[in-house]
CSV table of C-alpha atoms in Angstrom, one decimal:
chain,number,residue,atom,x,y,z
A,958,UNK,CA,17.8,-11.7,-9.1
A,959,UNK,CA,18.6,-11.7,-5.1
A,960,UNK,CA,16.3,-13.3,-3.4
A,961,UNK,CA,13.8,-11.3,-1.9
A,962,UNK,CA,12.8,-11.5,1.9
A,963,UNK,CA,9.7,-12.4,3.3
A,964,UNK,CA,7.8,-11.0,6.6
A,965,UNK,CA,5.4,-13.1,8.3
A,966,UNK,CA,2.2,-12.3,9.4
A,967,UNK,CA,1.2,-12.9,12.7
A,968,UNK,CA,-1.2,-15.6,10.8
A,969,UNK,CA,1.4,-17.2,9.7
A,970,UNK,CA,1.0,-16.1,6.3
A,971,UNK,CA,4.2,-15.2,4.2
A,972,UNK,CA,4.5,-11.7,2.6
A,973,UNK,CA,7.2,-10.6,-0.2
A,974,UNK,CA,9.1,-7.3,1.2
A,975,UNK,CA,8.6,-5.5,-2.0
A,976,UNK,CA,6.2,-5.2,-4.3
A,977,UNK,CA,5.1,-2.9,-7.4
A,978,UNK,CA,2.8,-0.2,-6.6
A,979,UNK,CA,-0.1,0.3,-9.4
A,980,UNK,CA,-1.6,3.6,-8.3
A,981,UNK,CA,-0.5,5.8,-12.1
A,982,UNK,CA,-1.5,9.3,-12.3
A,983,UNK,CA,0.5,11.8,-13.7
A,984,UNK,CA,0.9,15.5,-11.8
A,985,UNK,CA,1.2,17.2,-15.0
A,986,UNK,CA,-1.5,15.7,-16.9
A,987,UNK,CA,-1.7,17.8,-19.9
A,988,UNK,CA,-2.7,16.5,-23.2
A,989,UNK,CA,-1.3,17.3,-26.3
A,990,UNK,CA,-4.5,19.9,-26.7
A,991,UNK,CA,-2.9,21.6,-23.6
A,992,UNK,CA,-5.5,20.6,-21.9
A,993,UNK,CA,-5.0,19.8,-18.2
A,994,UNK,CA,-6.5,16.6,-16.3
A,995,UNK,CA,-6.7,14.7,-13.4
A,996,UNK,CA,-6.8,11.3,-14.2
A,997,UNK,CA,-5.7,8.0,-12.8
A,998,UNK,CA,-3.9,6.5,-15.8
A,999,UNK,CA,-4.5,2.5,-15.3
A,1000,UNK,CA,-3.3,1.5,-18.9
A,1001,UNK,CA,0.5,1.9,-17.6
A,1002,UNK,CA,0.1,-1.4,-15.6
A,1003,UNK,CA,0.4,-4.0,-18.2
A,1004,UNK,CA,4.0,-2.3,-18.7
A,1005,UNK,CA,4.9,-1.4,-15.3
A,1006,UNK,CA,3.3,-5.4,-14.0
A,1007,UNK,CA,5.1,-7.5,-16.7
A,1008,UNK,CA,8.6,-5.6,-15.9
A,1009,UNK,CA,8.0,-5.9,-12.7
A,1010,UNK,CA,7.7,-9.8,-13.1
A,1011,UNK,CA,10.2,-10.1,-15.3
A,1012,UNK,CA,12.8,-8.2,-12.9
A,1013,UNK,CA,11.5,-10.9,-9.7
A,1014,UNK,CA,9.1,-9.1,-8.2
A,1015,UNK,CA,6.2,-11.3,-6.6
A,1016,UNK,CA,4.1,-8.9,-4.8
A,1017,UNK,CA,1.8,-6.7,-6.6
A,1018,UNK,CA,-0.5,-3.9,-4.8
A,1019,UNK,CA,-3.8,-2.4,-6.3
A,1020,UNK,CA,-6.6,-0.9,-5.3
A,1021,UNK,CA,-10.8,-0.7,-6.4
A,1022,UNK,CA,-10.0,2.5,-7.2
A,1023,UNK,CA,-6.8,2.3,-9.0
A,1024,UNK,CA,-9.1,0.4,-11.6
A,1025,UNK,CA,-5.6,-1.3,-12.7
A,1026,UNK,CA,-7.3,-4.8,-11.7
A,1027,UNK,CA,-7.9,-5.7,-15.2
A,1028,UNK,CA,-4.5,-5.0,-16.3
A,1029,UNK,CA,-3.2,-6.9,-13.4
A,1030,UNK,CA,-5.3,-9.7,-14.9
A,1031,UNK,CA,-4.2,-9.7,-18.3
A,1032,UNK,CA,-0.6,-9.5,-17.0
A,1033,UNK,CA,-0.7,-12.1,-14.7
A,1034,UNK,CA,-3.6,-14.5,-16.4
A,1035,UNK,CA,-1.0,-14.5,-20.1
A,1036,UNK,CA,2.1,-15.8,-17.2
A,1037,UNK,CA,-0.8,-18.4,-15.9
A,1038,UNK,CA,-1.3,-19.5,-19.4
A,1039,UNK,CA,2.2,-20.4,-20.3
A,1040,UNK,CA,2.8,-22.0,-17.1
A,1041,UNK,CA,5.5,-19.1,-16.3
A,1042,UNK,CA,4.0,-18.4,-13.0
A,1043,UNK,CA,0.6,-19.8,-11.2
A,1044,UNK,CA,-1.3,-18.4,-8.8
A,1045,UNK,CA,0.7,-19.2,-5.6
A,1046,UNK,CA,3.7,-17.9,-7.4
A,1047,UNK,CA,2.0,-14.5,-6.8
A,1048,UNK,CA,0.5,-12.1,-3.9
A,1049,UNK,CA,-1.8,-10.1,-5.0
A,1050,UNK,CA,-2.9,-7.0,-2.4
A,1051,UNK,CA,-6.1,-5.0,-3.2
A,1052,UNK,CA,-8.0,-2.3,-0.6
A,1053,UNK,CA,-11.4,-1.3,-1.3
A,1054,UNK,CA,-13.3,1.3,1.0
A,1055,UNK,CA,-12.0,4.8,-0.7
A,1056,UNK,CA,-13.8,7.8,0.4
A,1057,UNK,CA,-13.9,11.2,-1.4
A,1058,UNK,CA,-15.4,11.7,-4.8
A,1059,UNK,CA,-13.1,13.3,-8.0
A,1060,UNK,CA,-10.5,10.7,-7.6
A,1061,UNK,CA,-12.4,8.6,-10.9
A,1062,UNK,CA,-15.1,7.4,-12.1
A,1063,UNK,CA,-18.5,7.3,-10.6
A,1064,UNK,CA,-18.8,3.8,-8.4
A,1065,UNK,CA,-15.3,3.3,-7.6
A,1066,UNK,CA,-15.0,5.3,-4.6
A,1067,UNK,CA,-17.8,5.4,-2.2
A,1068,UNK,CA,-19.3,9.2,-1.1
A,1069,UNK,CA,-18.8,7.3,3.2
A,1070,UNK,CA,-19.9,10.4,4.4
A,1071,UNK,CA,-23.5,9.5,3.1
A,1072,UNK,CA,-23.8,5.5,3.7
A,1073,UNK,CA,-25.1,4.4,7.3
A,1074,UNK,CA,-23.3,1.2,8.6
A,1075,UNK,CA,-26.1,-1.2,6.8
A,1076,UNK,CA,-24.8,0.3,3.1
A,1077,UNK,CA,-21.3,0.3,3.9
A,1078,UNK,CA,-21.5,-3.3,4.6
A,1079,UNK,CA,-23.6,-3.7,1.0
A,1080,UNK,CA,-21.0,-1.2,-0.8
A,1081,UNK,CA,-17.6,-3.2,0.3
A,1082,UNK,CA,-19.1,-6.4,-0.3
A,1083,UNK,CA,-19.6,-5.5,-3.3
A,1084,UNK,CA,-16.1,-4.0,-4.0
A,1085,UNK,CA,-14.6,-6.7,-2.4
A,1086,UNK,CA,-16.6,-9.3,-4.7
A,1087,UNK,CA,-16.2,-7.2,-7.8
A,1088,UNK,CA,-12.2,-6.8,-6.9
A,1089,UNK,CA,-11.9,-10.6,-6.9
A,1090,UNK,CA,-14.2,-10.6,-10.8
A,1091,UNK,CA,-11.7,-8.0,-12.0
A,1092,UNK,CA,-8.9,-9.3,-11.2
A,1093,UNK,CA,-10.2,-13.2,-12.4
A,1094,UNK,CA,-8.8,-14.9,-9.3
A,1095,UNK,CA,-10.6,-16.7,-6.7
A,1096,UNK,CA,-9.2,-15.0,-3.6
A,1097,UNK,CA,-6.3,-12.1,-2.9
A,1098,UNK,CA,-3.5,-12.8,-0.5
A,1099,UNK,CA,-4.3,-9.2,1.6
A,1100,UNK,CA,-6.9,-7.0,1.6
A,1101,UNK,CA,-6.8,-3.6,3.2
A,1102,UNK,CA,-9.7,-0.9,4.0
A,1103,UNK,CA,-8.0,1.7,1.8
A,1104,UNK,CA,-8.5,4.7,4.2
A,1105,UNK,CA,-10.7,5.0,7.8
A,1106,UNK,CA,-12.8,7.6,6.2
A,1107,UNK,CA,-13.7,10.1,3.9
A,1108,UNK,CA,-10.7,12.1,3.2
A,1109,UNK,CA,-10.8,14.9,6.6
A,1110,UNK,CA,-14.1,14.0,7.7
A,1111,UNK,CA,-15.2,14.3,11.7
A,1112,UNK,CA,-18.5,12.8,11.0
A,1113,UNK,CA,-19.5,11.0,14.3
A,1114,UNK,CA,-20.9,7.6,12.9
A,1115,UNK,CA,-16.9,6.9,11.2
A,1116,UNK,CA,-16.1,4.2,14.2
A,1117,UNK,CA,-19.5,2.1,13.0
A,1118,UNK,CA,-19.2,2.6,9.4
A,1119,UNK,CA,-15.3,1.5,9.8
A,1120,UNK,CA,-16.3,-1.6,11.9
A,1121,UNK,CA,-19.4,-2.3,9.7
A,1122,UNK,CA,-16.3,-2.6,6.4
A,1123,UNK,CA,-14.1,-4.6,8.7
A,1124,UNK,CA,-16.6,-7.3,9.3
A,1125,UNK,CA,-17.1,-7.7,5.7
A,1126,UNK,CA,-13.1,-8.4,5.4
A,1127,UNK,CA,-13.5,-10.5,8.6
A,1128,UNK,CA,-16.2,-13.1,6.9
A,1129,UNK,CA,-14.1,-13.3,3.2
A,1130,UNK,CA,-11.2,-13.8,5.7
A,1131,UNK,CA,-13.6,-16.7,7.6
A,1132,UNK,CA,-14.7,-17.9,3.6
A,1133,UNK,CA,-11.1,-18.1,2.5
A,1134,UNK,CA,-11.6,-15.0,-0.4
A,1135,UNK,CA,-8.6,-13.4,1.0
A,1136,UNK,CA,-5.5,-15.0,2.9
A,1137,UNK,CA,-5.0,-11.9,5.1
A,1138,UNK,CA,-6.8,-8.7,6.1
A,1139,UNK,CA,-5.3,-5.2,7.0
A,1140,UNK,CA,-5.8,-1.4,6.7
A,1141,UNK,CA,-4.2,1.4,5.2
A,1142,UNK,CA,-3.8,5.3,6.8
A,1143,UNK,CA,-5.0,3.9,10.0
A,1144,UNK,CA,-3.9,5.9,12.9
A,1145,UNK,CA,-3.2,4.4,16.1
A,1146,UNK,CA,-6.6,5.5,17.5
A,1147,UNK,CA,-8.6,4.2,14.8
A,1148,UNK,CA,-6.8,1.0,15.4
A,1149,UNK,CA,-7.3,1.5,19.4
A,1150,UNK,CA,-10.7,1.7,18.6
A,1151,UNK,CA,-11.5,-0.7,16.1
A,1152,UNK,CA,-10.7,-3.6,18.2
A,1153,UNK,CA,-12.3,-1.7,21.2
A,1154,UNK,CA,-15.6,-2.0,19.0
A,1155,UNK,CA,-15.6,-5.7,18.7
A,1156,UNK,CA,-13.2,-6.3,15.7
A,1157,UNK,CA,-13.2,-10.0,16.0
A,1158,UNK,CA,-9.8,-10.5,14.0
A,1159,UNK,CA,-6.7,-8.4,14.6
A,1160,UNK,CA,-5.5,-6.4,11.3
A,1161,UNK,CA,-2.5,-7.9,9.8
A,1162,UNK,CA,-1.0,-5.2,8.1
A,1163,UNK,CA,-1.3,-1.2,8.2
A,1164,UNK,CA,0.1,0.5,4.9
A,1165,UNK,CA,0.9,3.6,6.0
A,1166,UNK,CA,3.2,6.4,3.6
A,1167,UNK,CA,6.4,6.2,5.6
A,1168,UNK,CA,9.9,7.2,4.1
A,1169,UNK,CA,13.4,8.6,5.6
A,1170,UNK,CA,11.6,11.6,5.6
A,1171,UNK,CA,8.2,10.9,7.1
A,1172,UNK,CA,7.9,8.4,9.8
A,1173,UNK,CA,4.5,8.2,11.7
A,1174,UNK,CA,6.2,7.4,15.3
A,1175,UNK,CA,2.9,6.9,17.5
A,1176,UNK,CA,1.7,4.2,14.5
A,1177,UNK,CA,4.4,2.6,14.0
A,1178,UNK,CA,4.9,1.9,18.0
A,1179,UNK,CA,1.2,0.9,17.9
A,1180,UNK,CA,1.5,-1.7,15.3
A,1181,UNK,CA,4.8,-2.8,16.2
A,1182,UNK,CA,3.4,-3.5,20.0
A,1183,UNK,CA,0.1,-5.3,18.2
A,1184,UNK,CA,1.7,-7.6,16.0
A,1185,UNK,CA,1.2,-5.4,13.0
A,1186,UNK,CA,2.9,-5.2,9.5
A,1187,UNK,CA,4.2,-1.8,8.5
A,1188,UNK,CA,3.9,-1.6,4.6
A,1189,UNK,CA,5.4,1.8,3.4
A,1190,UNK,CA,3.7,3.3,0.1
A,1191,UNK,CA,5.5,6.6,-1.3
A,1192,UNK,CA,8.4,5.1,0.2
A,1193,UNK,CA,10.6,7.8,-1.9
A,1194,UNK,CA,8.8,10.5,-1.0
A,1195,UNK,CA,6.9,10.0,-4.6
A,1196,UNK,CA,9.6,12.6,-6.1
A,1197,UNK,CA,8.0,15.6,-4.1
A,1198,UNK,CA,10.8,15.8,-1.6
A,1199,UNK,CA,14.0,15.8,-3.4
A,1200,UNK,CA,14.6,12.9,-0.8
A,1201,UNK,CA,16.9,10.8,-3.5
A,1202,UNK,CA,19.3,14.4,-3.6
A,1203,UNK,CA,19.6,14.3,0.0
A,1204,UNK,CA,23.5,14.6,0.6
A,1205,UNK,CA,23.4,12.2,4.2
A,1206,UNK,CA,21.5,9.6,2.1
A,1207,UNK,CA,24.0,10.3,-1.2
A,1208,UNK,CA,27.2,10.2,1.4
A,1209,UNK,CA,26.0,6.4,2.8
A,1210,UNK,CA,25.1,5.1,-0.8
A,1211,UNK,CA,28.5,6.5,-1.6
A,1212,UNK,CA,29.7,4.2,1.4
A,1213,UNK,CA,28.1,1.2,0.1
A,1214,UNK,CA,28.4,2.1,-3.6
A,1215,UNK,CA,25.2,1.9,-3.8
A,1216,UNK,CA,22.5,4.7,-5.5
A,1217,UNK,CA,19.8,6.9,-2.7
A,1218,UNK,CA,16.5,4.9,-3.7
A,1219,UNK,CA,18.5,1.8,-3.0
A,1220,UNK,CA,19.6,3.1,0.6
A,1221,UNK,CA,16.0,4.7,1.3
A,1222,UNK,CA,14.6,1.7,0.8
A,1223,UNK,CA,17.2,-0.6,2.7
A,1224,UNK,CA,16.3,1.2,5.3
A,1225,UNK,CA,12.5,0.9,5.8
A,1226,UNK,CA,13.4,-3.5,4.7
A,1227,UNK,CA,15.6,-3.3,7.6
A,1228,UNK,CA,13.1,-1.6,10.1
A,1229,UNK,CA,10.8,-4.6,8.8
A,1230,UNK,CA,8.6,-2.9,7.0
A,1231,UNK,CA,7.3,-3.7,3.1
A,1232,UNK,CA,8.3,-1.4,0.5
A,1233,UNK,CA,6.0,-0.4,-2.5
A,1234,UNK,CA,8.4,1.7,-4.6
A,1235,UNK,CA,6.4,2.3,-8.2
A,1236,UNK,CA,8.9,1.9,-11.1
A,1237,UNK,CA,7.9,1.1,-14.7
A,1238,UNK,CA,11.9,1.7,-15.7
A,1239,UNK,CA,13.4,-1.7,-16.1
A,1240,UNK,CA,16.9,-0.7,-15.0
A,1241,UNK,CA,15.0,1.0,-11.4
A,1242,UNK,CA,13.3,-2.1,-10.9
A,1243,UNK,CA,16.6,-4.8,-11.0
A,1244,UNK,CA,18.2,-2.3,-8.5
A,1245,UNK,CA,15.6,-2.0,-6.6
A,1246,UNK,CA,15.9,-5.7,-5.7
A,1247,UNK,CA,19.5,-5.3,-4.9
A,1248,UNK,CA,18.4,-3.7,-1.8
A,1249,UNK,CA,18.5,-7.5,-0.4
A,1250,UNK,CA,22.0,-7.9,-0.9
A,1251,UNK,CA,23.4,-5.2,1.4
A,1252,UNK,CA,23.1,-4.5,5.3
A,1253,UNK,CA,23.6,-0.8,6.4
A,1254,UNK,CA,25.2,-0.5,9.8
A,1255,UNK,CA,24.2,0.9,12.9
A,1256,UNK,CA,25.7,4.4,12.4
A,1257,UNK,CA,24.2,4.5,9.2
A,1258,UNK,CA,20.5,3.8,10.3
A,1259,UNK,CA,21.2,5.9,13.1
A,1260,UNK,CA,22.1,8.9,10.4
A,1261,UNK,CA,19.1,8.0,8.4
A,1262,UNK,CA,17.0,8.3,11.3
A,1263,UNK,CA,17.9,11.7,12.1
A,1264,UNK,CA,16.6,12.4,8.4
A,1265,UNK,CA,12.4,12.0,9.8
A,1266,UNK,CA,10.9,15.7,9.4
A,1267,UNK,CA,7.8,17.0,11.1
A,1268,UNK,CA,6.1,16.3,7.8
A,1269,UNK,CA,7.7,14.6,5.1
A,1270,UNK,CA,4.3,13.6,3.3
A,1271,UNK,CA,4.1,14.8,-0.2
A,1272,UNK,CA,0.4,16.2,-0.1
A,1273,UNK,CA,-2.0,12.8,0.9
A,1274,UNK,CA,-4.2,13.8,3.9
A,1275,UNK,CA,-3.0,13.0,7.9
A,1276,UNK,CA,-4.7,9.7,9.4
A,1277,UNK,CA,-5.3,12.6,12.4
A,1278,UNK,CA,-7.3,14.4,10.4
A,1279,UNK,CA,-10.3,12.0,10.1
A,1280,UNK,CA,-12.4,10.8,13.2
């Protein structure tokens, strides 16, 4: 396979520019009963993790509340066990610190809203120590505050319940549990303001959704001014947005004879930023690291960046919505 890139943190520490995304759920979710459901769906990790491996990937992105940490395990710890990987071979990326209830079981997201400071410091210890059990390793490479909040809440005490979860990354940071620290749907004011409130340690990363379609400009300038890693999830619009029929996207993979999820994601690697397309099709997965092997020009990255609508999300809440 081509070799794939690294970024550097400002820490020094080396990150893989792609890596698989284990958040499953499935839109439809209708069981054979016709019942309907809204489930995450963690048993499609072992697949989607061990093609992922096999295709070259070396980056793999979970979440507390993804509860794919076990599958991640078993994946990874069989490779450990045959000596066809060990642990350095690997970075592993978790977030804990997921507001909003519905989204699974009781326990893995936390109801913010309710906690004071003093329990969000005893909740994401805990997730963060329970993350690490789960997933059988002694430390993760990254780990990011999943969201600043609950899901569109104002409530005034957000800043000190965000700061209070950031010093719990900041001492497993200090204790060596996890090689970097970051966040994830951070704005540029939560940011602003985290480090206004005495954040001690300078987030590494920010994984933000970011596509040709949807481009936070004021966040990305942000991090990019700070030192920041962009790291796109839903970086193909998560096939809400037709993005991958888009006929300037189809005319420049035409150019490079190259296919549109190739060319979409060249072009976030070549901005600098870390892709996390999800694939559990083998064929997607090899192409998707040929994306290392090709440079798009100027005129084409100009073209593509013409492509950024007013919203391109496909449905997650805005970072602006939550104080």
């Amino acid at each position: 396979p081509p070799k794939i890139e690294n970024v550097t943190l400002w820490n020094g520490v080396q990150m893989p520019q792609i890596a698989v995304g284990t958040a499953f759920f499935d839109p439809k979710g209708l069981h054979s009963t016709g019942k309907r459901y809204f489930a995450l769906l963690p048993e499609r990790a072992y697949r989607s993790v061990t093609l992922a491996i096999e295709a070259g990937i070396r980056h793999v992105d979970t979440a507390y509340v993804y509860r794919t940490h076990e599958a991640i395990r078993a994946v990874l710890g069989g490779m450990f066990a045959s000596g066809e990987l060990t642990r350095e071979d690997v970075f592993i990326t978790s977030k804990i610190f997921h507001g909003d209830k519905g989204i699974g079981p009781k326990g893995t997201a936390l109801m913010i809203d309710d906690l004071s400071p003093e329990e969000v410091e005893e909740e994401v210890t805990r997730h963060f120590e329970k993350s690490l059990i789960e997933l059988g390793v002694g430390y993760v490479d990254l780990m990011l505050l999943h969201w600043p909040a609950q899901f569109n809440s104002k409530d005034a005490l957000n800043p000190q319940r965000r700061l209070a979860a950031w010093r719990v990354l900041e001492s497993m940071y200090e204790k060596g549990w996890t090689r970097a620290i970051g966040v994830s749907n951070f704005s540029e004011i939560h940011l602003a303001r985290l480090m206004e409130d005495g954040a001690k340690v300078k987030p590494m990363v920010n994984q933000i959704e970011a596509s040709v379609y949807n481009q936070f400009d004021k966040i990305i300038q942000y991090c990019e001014e700070n030192d920041i890693i962009i790291e796109a999830y839903s970086p193909l619009g998560n096939g809400a947005t037709n993005m991958l029929e888009d006929p300037v996207i189809l005319s420049i993979a035409e150019k490079h004879d190259k296919n549109a999820g190739q060319i979409a994601l060249r072009y976030l690697v070549q901005l600098g930023y870390v892709v996390l397309p999800r694939s559990s099709s083998p064929e997607r997965l090899r192409t998707n690291l040929e994306i290392f092997s090709f440079q798009l020009d100027e005129e084409d990255m100009e073209q593509l960046a013409g492509l950024k609508k007013i919203s391109g999300s496909w449905g997650l809440p805005s970072p602006y919505n939550m104080s």
